[in-house]
């Protein structure tokens, strides 16, 4: 097994809910993240999927230390970064960088592209000597597929896809080992999404990066990830390799999520069962007892309200592809996504005309 | 035919010149039929819908030509008060962002009831009762209690249901839904889409579904019109379009989305960016991004070719639709 570069143990983030102005007293907490554990190996991509409010973005922010966890540990190469401060923290941060969702608000409109991409060098001057920075910035622009002559332009002169490339160049500037990407393509148009996904994959090979890729789009997550964690209301409900999760899901929430993905092929309709959940995600300030998914689950029984299911390989599946951690008392395999080759392939991409005019 | 848009042109005056947002769009919807209008941002899909509903911002917008026939009568030639009556009773629109489309300082019951007071002259009490009925119909739990709540007290999916209820209130014959599920989570998206499709069948309405998501469309539409730079580049019954696209843009789009059932190597990506609408390239607007482009594509605007060899009506605005269709 490859070297574990990041190790997250029982991560918890509660935001206090207070009452009163002068004498604030805590009346509860929004349990945004409530006991999340996972590991990330070198060169690997871990996809985290879930609906809004499941805590996936809070996890991302804790990984890059934009939020301090309430409890739990994040180990980077064996060192718990949640306890670091000052110089030691700064050194670690250099190696874990983030790419944000919205390329319109995550770039300062008053800074030129050169200043935006060069800013990490101001904070970490040891990464590049002053005279060398401009050349480095131009190199980065070239790496992400933008014209190096654009260094003096401002963000508003670029389209959404180009801005996301600028955000990626900034994330790459310090040659980090881990990049945390929070919904990096969901604000982009379909035809541009593919360009950015391909860029991320190429950069991973080129710079030996490890990704934590957070998204709500299950098709893109499958495309880019080696392993996947499915989150629901602050907890991981199922983890496994992409084939285990997509072809052999055992948690009812994963199954519902997969069956709800609109497949761009009307023929696929006949090949799959739709599971339509009732109701909405409950509030993380007041999550249901026991299994948090039970209020929307068609399998829920009394046991689900009394007992919190642990994220572990279900006893019913000691081996085989269904033997991966799933937090359900009644885990059962269900085939919701047509297997590869079961459907006719899409038409091949258009190519140049031969013998045309 | 319920609605027929013929050769519609819409322009916007901007600082950088005239932006041609819609350049000769033709489409039609019949009763009980679902037309999906698919396109990226800036393709003109929403502007076309705004022109149909008569909610275009004029100025800077301007309808530069064309006809919009609703049950055979041209909406663009109607007097404003007549058009308002037609629109109120027979057409309705569902917007993407329900939170900003609803009035934050009125209860949802009051907003739904207002429809009956204004258009049907009902008393306040009767109209409230109808509002609760509607909320029941779109499956909002405990409708009677919740009618007194304000929009911010509802979740995203529930708010979108209220928007649907409002659109259905006067039992219109045409509903235009502009990205109705884009702001929602996948599991809620499926609920809302199913509800919309079911009510449409029940009431035999015409539905125009505007979206950028090829996946959402596949499940519910009867036919699809793909827009690019203000034109419909391909129109076809849904099954045929997915099986064998007749325009390189459609083909590129279908190939650029990863599929759940297929492990990807590298994704196909359409190169370049959509054009600036103030400077649409001459010839075919897609030619700078098209892998099949030839000399003729840079000079001659392709007409809408009739794609033969298929039983249903299909059109493609590509000089080389045959080659595209054939692989």
Short mmCIF file of N, CA, C and O in Angstrom, two decimals, chain A residues 276-281 296, chain B residues 93-99 101-102 108 111-112 131-143 146 151 154-169 175 179-181 183-199:
data_model
loop_
_atom_site.label_atom_id
_atom_site.label_comp_id
_atom_site.label_asym_id
_atom_site.label_seq_id
_atom_site.Cartn_x
_atom_site.Cartn_y
_atom_site.Cartn_z
N UNK A 276 -36.83 7.06 -5.22
CA UNK A 276 -37.08 8.47 -4.94
C UNK A 276 -37.30 8.63 -3.44
O UNK A 276 -38.23 8.05 -2.89
N UNK A 277 -36.41 9.36 -2.81
CA UNK A 277 -36.52 9.56 -1.36
C UNK A 277 -37.63 10.55 -1.07
O UNK A 277 -37.89 11.44 -1.86
N UNK A 278 -38.23 10.40 0.09
CA UNK A 278 -39.22 11.40 0.49
C UNK A 278 -38.54 12.39 1.42
O UNK A 278 -37.57 12.07 2.10
N UNK A 279 -39.06 13.59 1.44
CA UNK A 279 -38.61 14.58 2.41
C UNK A 279 -37.24 15.17 2.12
O UNK A 279 -36.63 14.90 1.10
N UNK A 280 -36.80 16.01 3.05
CA UNK A 280 -35.55 16.73 2.90
C UNK A 280 -34.55 16.26 3.95
O UNK A 280 -34.90 15.54 4.88
N UNK A 281 -33.31 16.73 3.80
CA UNK A 281 -32.28 16.43 4.78
C UNK A 281 -32.64 17.14 6.08
O UNK A 281 -32.95 18.33 6.07
N UNK A 296 -35.53 9.22 6.25
CA UNK A 296 -35.85 9.16 4.82
C UNK A 296 -35.67 7.76 4.26
O UNK A 296 -35.79 7.55 3.05
N UNK B 93 -44.77 30.49 -15.66
CA UNK B 93 -43.33 30.23 -15.70
C UNK B 93 -42.83 29.82 -14.32
O UNK B 93 -43.28 30.33 -13.30
N UNK B 94 -41.89 28.90 -14.29
CA UNK B 94 -41.24 28.47 -13.05
C UNK B 94 -39.78 28.88 -13.15
O UNK B 94 -39.12 28.56 -14.14
N UNK B 95 -39.30 29.58 -12.14
CA UNK B 95 -37.93 30.10 -12.21
C UNK B 95 -36.96 29.21 -11.46
O UNK B 95 -37.35 28.39 -10.63
N UNK B 96 -35.68 29.42 -11.75
CA UNK B 96 -34.64 28.60 -11.13
C UNK B 96 -34.55 28.83 -9.63
O UNK B 96 -34.52 27.91 -8.84
N UNK B 97 -34.49 30.10 -9.26
CA UNK B 97 -34.22 30.43 -7.87
C UNK B 97 -35.51 30.80 -7.17
O UNK B 97 -35.95 31.94 -7.22
N UNK B 98 -36.11 29.83 -6.49
CA UNK B 98 -37.42 30.06 -5.90
C UNK B 98 -37.37 31.10 -4.78
O UNK B 98 -38.34 31.83 -4.57
N UNK B 99 -36.24 31.17 -4.10
CA UNK B 99 -36.19 32.10 -2.97
C UNK B 99 -36.28 33.55 -3.45
O UNK B 99 -36.92 34.38 -2.82
N UNK B 101 -37.67 34.40 -6.32
CA UNK B 101 -38.89 34.59 -7.11
C UNK B 101 -40.12 34.76 -6.22
O UNK B 101 -41.15 35.23 -6.66
N UNK B 102 -40.01 34.36 -4.96
CA UNK B 102 -41.14 34.52 -4.04
C UNK B 102 -40.95 35.80 -3.22
O UNK B 102 -39.83 36.21 -2.97
N UNK B 108 -46.68 32.22 2.15
CA UNK B 108 -46.88 31.54 0.87
C UNK B 108 -48.37 31.38 0.58
O UNK B 108 -48.80 31.43 -0.57
N UNK B 111 -49.50 34.49 -1.06
CA UNK B 111 -49.02 34.63 -2.44
C UNK B 111 -49.76 33.72 -3.40
O UNK B 111 -50.04 34.09 -4.53
N UNK B 112 -50.06 32.50 -2.93
CA UNK B 112 -50.80 31.58 -3.79
C UNK B 112 -52.24 32.07 -3.95
O UNK B 112 -52.82 32.02 -5.03
N UNK B 131 -55.56 27.92 -2.01
CA UNK B 131 -54.11 27.89 -1.84
C UNK B 131 -53.69 26.62 -1.09
O UNK B 131 -52.72 25.95 -1.47
N UNK B 132 -54.44 26.28 -0.04
CA UNK B 132 -54.12 25.09 0.73
C UNK B 132 -54.29 23.83 -0.13
O UNK B 132 -53.46 22.92 -0.10
N UNK B 133 -55.35 23.81 -0.94
CA UNK B 133 -55.57 22.69 -1.86
C UNK B 133 -54.38 22.49 -2.79
O UNK B 133 -53.91 21.38 -3.01
N UNK B 134 -53.91 23.62 -3.32
CA UNK B 134 -52.76 23.57 -4.24
C UNK B 134 -51.52 23.03 -3.56
O UNK B 134 -50.78 22.22 -4.12
N UNK B 135 -51.30 23.49 -2.32
CA UNK B 135 -50.12 23.02 -1.60
C UNK B 135 -50.20 21.53 -1.33
O UNK B 135 -49.19 20.83 -1.35
N UNK B 136 -51.41 21.05 -1.09
CA UNK B 136 -51.62 19.62 -0.94
C UNK B 136 -51.26 18.88 -2.22
O UNK B 136 -50.64 17.83 -2.21
N UNK B 137 -51.69 19.48 -3.31
CA UNK B 137 -51.50 18.85 -4.60
C UNK B 137 -50.02 18.68 -4.96
O UNK B 137 -49.65 17.71 -5.62
N UNK B 138 -49.19 19.64 -4.55
CA UNK B 138 -47.75 19.50 -4.81
C UNK B 138 -47.06 18.80 -3.64
O UNK B 138 -45.84 18.83 -3.52
N UNK B 139 -47.86 18.16 -2.79
CA UNK B 139 -47.39 17.31 -1.69
C UNK B 139 -46.51 18.02 -0.69
O UNK B 139 -45.42 17.56 -0.36
N UNK B 140 -46.98 19.15 -0.22
CA UNK B 140 -46.33 19.80 0.91
C UNK B 140 -47.02 19.28 2.16
O UNK B 140 -48.23 19.42 2.30
N UNK B 141 -46.25 18.61 3.05
CA UNK B 141 -46.89 18.04 4.23
C UNK B 141 -47.50 19.12 5.12
O UNK B 141 -46.96 20.23 5.19
N UNK B 142 -48.59 18.81 5.78
CA UNK B 142 -49.28 19.72 6.70
C UNK B 142 -49.56 21.06 6.02
O UNK B 142 -49.23 22.12 6.55
N UNK B 143 -50.17 21.01 4.85
CA UNK B 143 -50.36 22.22 4.04
C UNK B 143 -51.11 23.32 4.79
O UNK B 143 -50.77 24.49 4.69
N UNK B 146 -48.79 25.07 7.14
CA UNK B 146 -47.65 25.69 6.49
C UNK B 146 -48.04 26.87 5.59
O UNK B 146 -47.19 27.66 5.20
N UNK B 151 -41.59 32.28 2.92
CA UNK B 151 -40.71 31.48 2.04
C UNK B 151 -39.41 31.01 2.70
O UNK B 151 -38.99 29.88 2.49
N UNK B 154 -39.09 27.55 4.40
CA UNK B 154 -39.18 26.30 3.65
C UNK B 154 -37.80 25.90 3.13
O UNK B 154 -36.95 26.75 2.91
N UNK B 155 -37.61 24.59 2.90
CA UNK B 155 -36.35 24.13 2.31
C UNK B 155 -36.40 24.40 0.80
O UNK B 155 -37.45 24.71 0.24
N UNK B 156 -35.26 24.25 0.15
CA UNK B 156 -35.16 24.53 -1.29
C UNK B 156 -36.17 23.73 -2.11
O UNK B 156 -36.84 24.27 -2.99
N UNK B 157 -36.27 22.44 -1.82
CA UNK B 157 -37.19 21.59 -2.57
C UNK B 157 -38.63 22.00 -2.36
O UNK B 157 -39.45 22.01 -3.29
N UNK B 158 -38.98 22.35 -1.11
CA UNK B 158 -40.35 22.77 -0.79
C UNK B 158 -40.68 24.09 -1.48
O UNK B 158 -41.79 24.29 -1.96
N UNK B 159 -39.71 25.00 -1.50
CA UNK B 159 -39.93 26.29 -2.18
C UNK B 159 -40.19 26.08 -3.66
O UNK B 159 -41.05 26.73 -4.24
N UNK B 160 -39.44 25.14 -4.26
CA UNK B 160 -39.66 24.90 -5.68
C UNK B 160 -41.04 24.29 -5.91
O UNK B 160 -41.69 24.57 -6.90
N UNK B 161 -41.54 23.50 -4.95
CA UNK B 161 -42.90 22.98 -5.04
C UNK B 161 -43.91 24.10 -4.99
O UNK B 161 -44.94 24.06 -5.68
N UNK B 162 -43.64 25.10 -4.16
CA UNK B 162 -44.56 26.23 -4.07
C UNK B 162 -44.58 26.99 -5.40
O UNK B 162 -45.63 27.41 -5.89
N UNK B 163 -43.40 27.12 -6.01
CA UNK B 163 -43.34 27.76 -7.33
C UNK B 163 -44.19 26.98 -8.33
O UNK B 163 -44.88 27.55 -9.16
N UNK B 164 -44.10 25.65 -8.26
CA UNK B 164 -44.88 24.82 -9.17
C UNK B 164 -46.36 25.01 -8.89
O UNK B 164 -47.18 25.16 -9.81
N UNK B 165 -46.72 25.04 -7.61
CA UNK B 165 -48.12 25.24 -7.24
C UNK B 165 -48.63 26.57 -7.80
O UNK B 165 -49.74 26.66 -8.33
N UNK B 166 -47.80 27.59 -7.71
CA UNK B 166 -48.20 28.90 -8.19
C UNK B 166 -48.40 28.89 -9.70
O UNK B 166 -49.33 29.47 -10.23
N UNK B 167 -47.51 28.18 -10.39
CA UNK B 167 -47.62 28.11 -11.84
C UNK B 167 -48.88 27.35 -12.24
O UNK B 167 -49.53 27.66 -13.24
N UNK B 168 -49.27 26.36 -11.44
CA UNK B 168 -50.42 25.53 -11.78
C UNK B 168 -51.74 26.16 -11.39
O UNK B 168 -52.80 25.74 -11.87
N UNK B 169 -51.70 27.17 -10.53
CA UNK B 169 -52.90 27.68 -9.88
C UNK B 169 -54.06 27.88 -10.85
O UNK B 169 -55.18 27.44 -10.59
N UNK B 175 -46.59 25.65 -19.62
CA UNK B 175 -45.68 26.02 -18.53
C UNK B 175 -44.25 26.07 -19.06
O UNK B 175 -43.83 25.18 -19.80
N UNK B 179 -34.67 26.09 -15.81
CA UNK B 179 -33.74 25.42 -14.89
C UNK B 179 -34.43 25.15 -13.55
O UNK B 179 -33.93 25.56 -12.50
N UNK B 180 -35.56 24.42 -13.54
CA UNK B 180 -36.32 24.29 -12.29
C UNK B 180 -35.61 23.50 -11.20
O UNK B 180 -35.95 23.64 -10.03
N UNK B 181 -34.64 22.67 -11.55
CA UNK B 181 -34.04 21.83 -10.51
C UNK B 181 -32.54 22.09 -10.34
O UNK B 181 -31.89 21.41 -9.56
N UNK B 183 -30.87 24.36 -8.83
CA UNK B 183 -30.39 24.78 -7.51
C UNK B 183 -30.62 23.71 -6.45
O UNK B 183 -30.30 23.92 -5.29
N UNK B 184 -31.18 22.56 -6.83
CA UNK B 184 -31.55 21.56 -5.82
C UNK B 184 -30.56 20.39 -5.78
O UNK B 184 -29.85 20.13 -6.74
N UNK B 185 -30.55 19.69 -4.65
CA UNK B 185 -29.71 18.50 -4.52
C UNK B 185 -30.28 17.36 -5.35
O UNK B 185 -31.47 17.32 -5.61
N UNK B 186 -29.41 16.41 -5.74
CA UNK B 186 -29.85 15.34 -6.64
C UNK B 186 -31.08 14.59 -6.16
O UNK B 186 -31.98 14.33 -6.95
N UNK B 187 -31.12 14.21 -4.88
CA UNK B 187 -32.26 13.40 -4.45
C UNK B 187 -33.55 14.22 -4.47
O UNK B 187 -34.62 13.70 -4.76
N UNK B 188 -33.44 15.52 -4.20
CA UNK B 188 -34.60 16.39 -4.22
C UNK B 188 -34.97 16.74 -5.67
O UNK B 188 -36.14 16.83 -6.04
N UNK B 189 -33.94 16.86 -6.50
CA UNK B 189 -34.12 17.11 -7.92
C UNK B 189 -35.05 16.06 -8.54
O UNK B 189 -35.98 16.39 -9.28
N UNK B 190 -34.79 14.80 -8.19
CA UNK B 190 -35.59 13.72 -8.74
C UNK B 190 -37.05 13.84 -8.30
O UNK B 190 -37.97 13.65 -9.11
N UNK B 191 -37.26 14.20 -7.02
CA UNK B 191 -38.64 14.37 -6.52
C UNK B 191 -39.37 15.44 -7.30
O UNK B 191 -40.51 15.26 -7.74
N UNK B 192 -38.71 16.59 -7.47
CA UNK B 192 -39.37 17.74 -8.09
C UNK B 192 -39.65 17.48 -9.57
O UNK B 192 -40.73 17.78 -10.08
N UNK B 193 -38.68 16.87 -10.24
CA UNK B 193 -38.86 16.55 -11.66
C UNK B 193 -40.03 15.59 -11.86
O UNK B 193 -40.83 15.75 -12.78
N UNK B 194 -40.09 14.58 -10.98
CA UNK B 194 -41.18 13.61 -11.08
C UNK B 194 -42.53 14.26 -10.87
O UNK B 194 -43.50 13.97 -11.58
N UNK B 195 -42.60 15.15 -9.89
CA UNK B 195 -43.85 15.85 -9.60
C UNK B 195 -44.29 16.67 -10.81
O UNK B 195 -45.45 16.63 -11.23
N UNK B 196 -43.33 17.38 -11.39
CA UNK B 196 -43.64 18.23 -12.53
C UNK B 196 -44.15 17.40 -13.71
O UNK B 196 -45.16 17.73 -14.35
N UNK B 197 -43.49 16.29 -13.98
CA UNK B 197 -43.88 15.44 -15.10
C UNK B 197 -45.27 14.84 -14.87
O UNK B 197 -46.09 14.75 -15.79
N UNK B 198 -45.54 14.47 -13.61
CA UNK B 198 -46.83 13.85 -13.30
C UNK B 198 -47.98 14.85 -13.46
O UNK B 198 -49.01 14.54 -14.07
N UNK B 199 -47.78 16.06 -12.95
CA UNK B 199 -48.83 17.07 -13.06
C UNK B 199 -49.06 17.46 -14.51
O UNK B 199 -50.18 17.73 -14.93
#
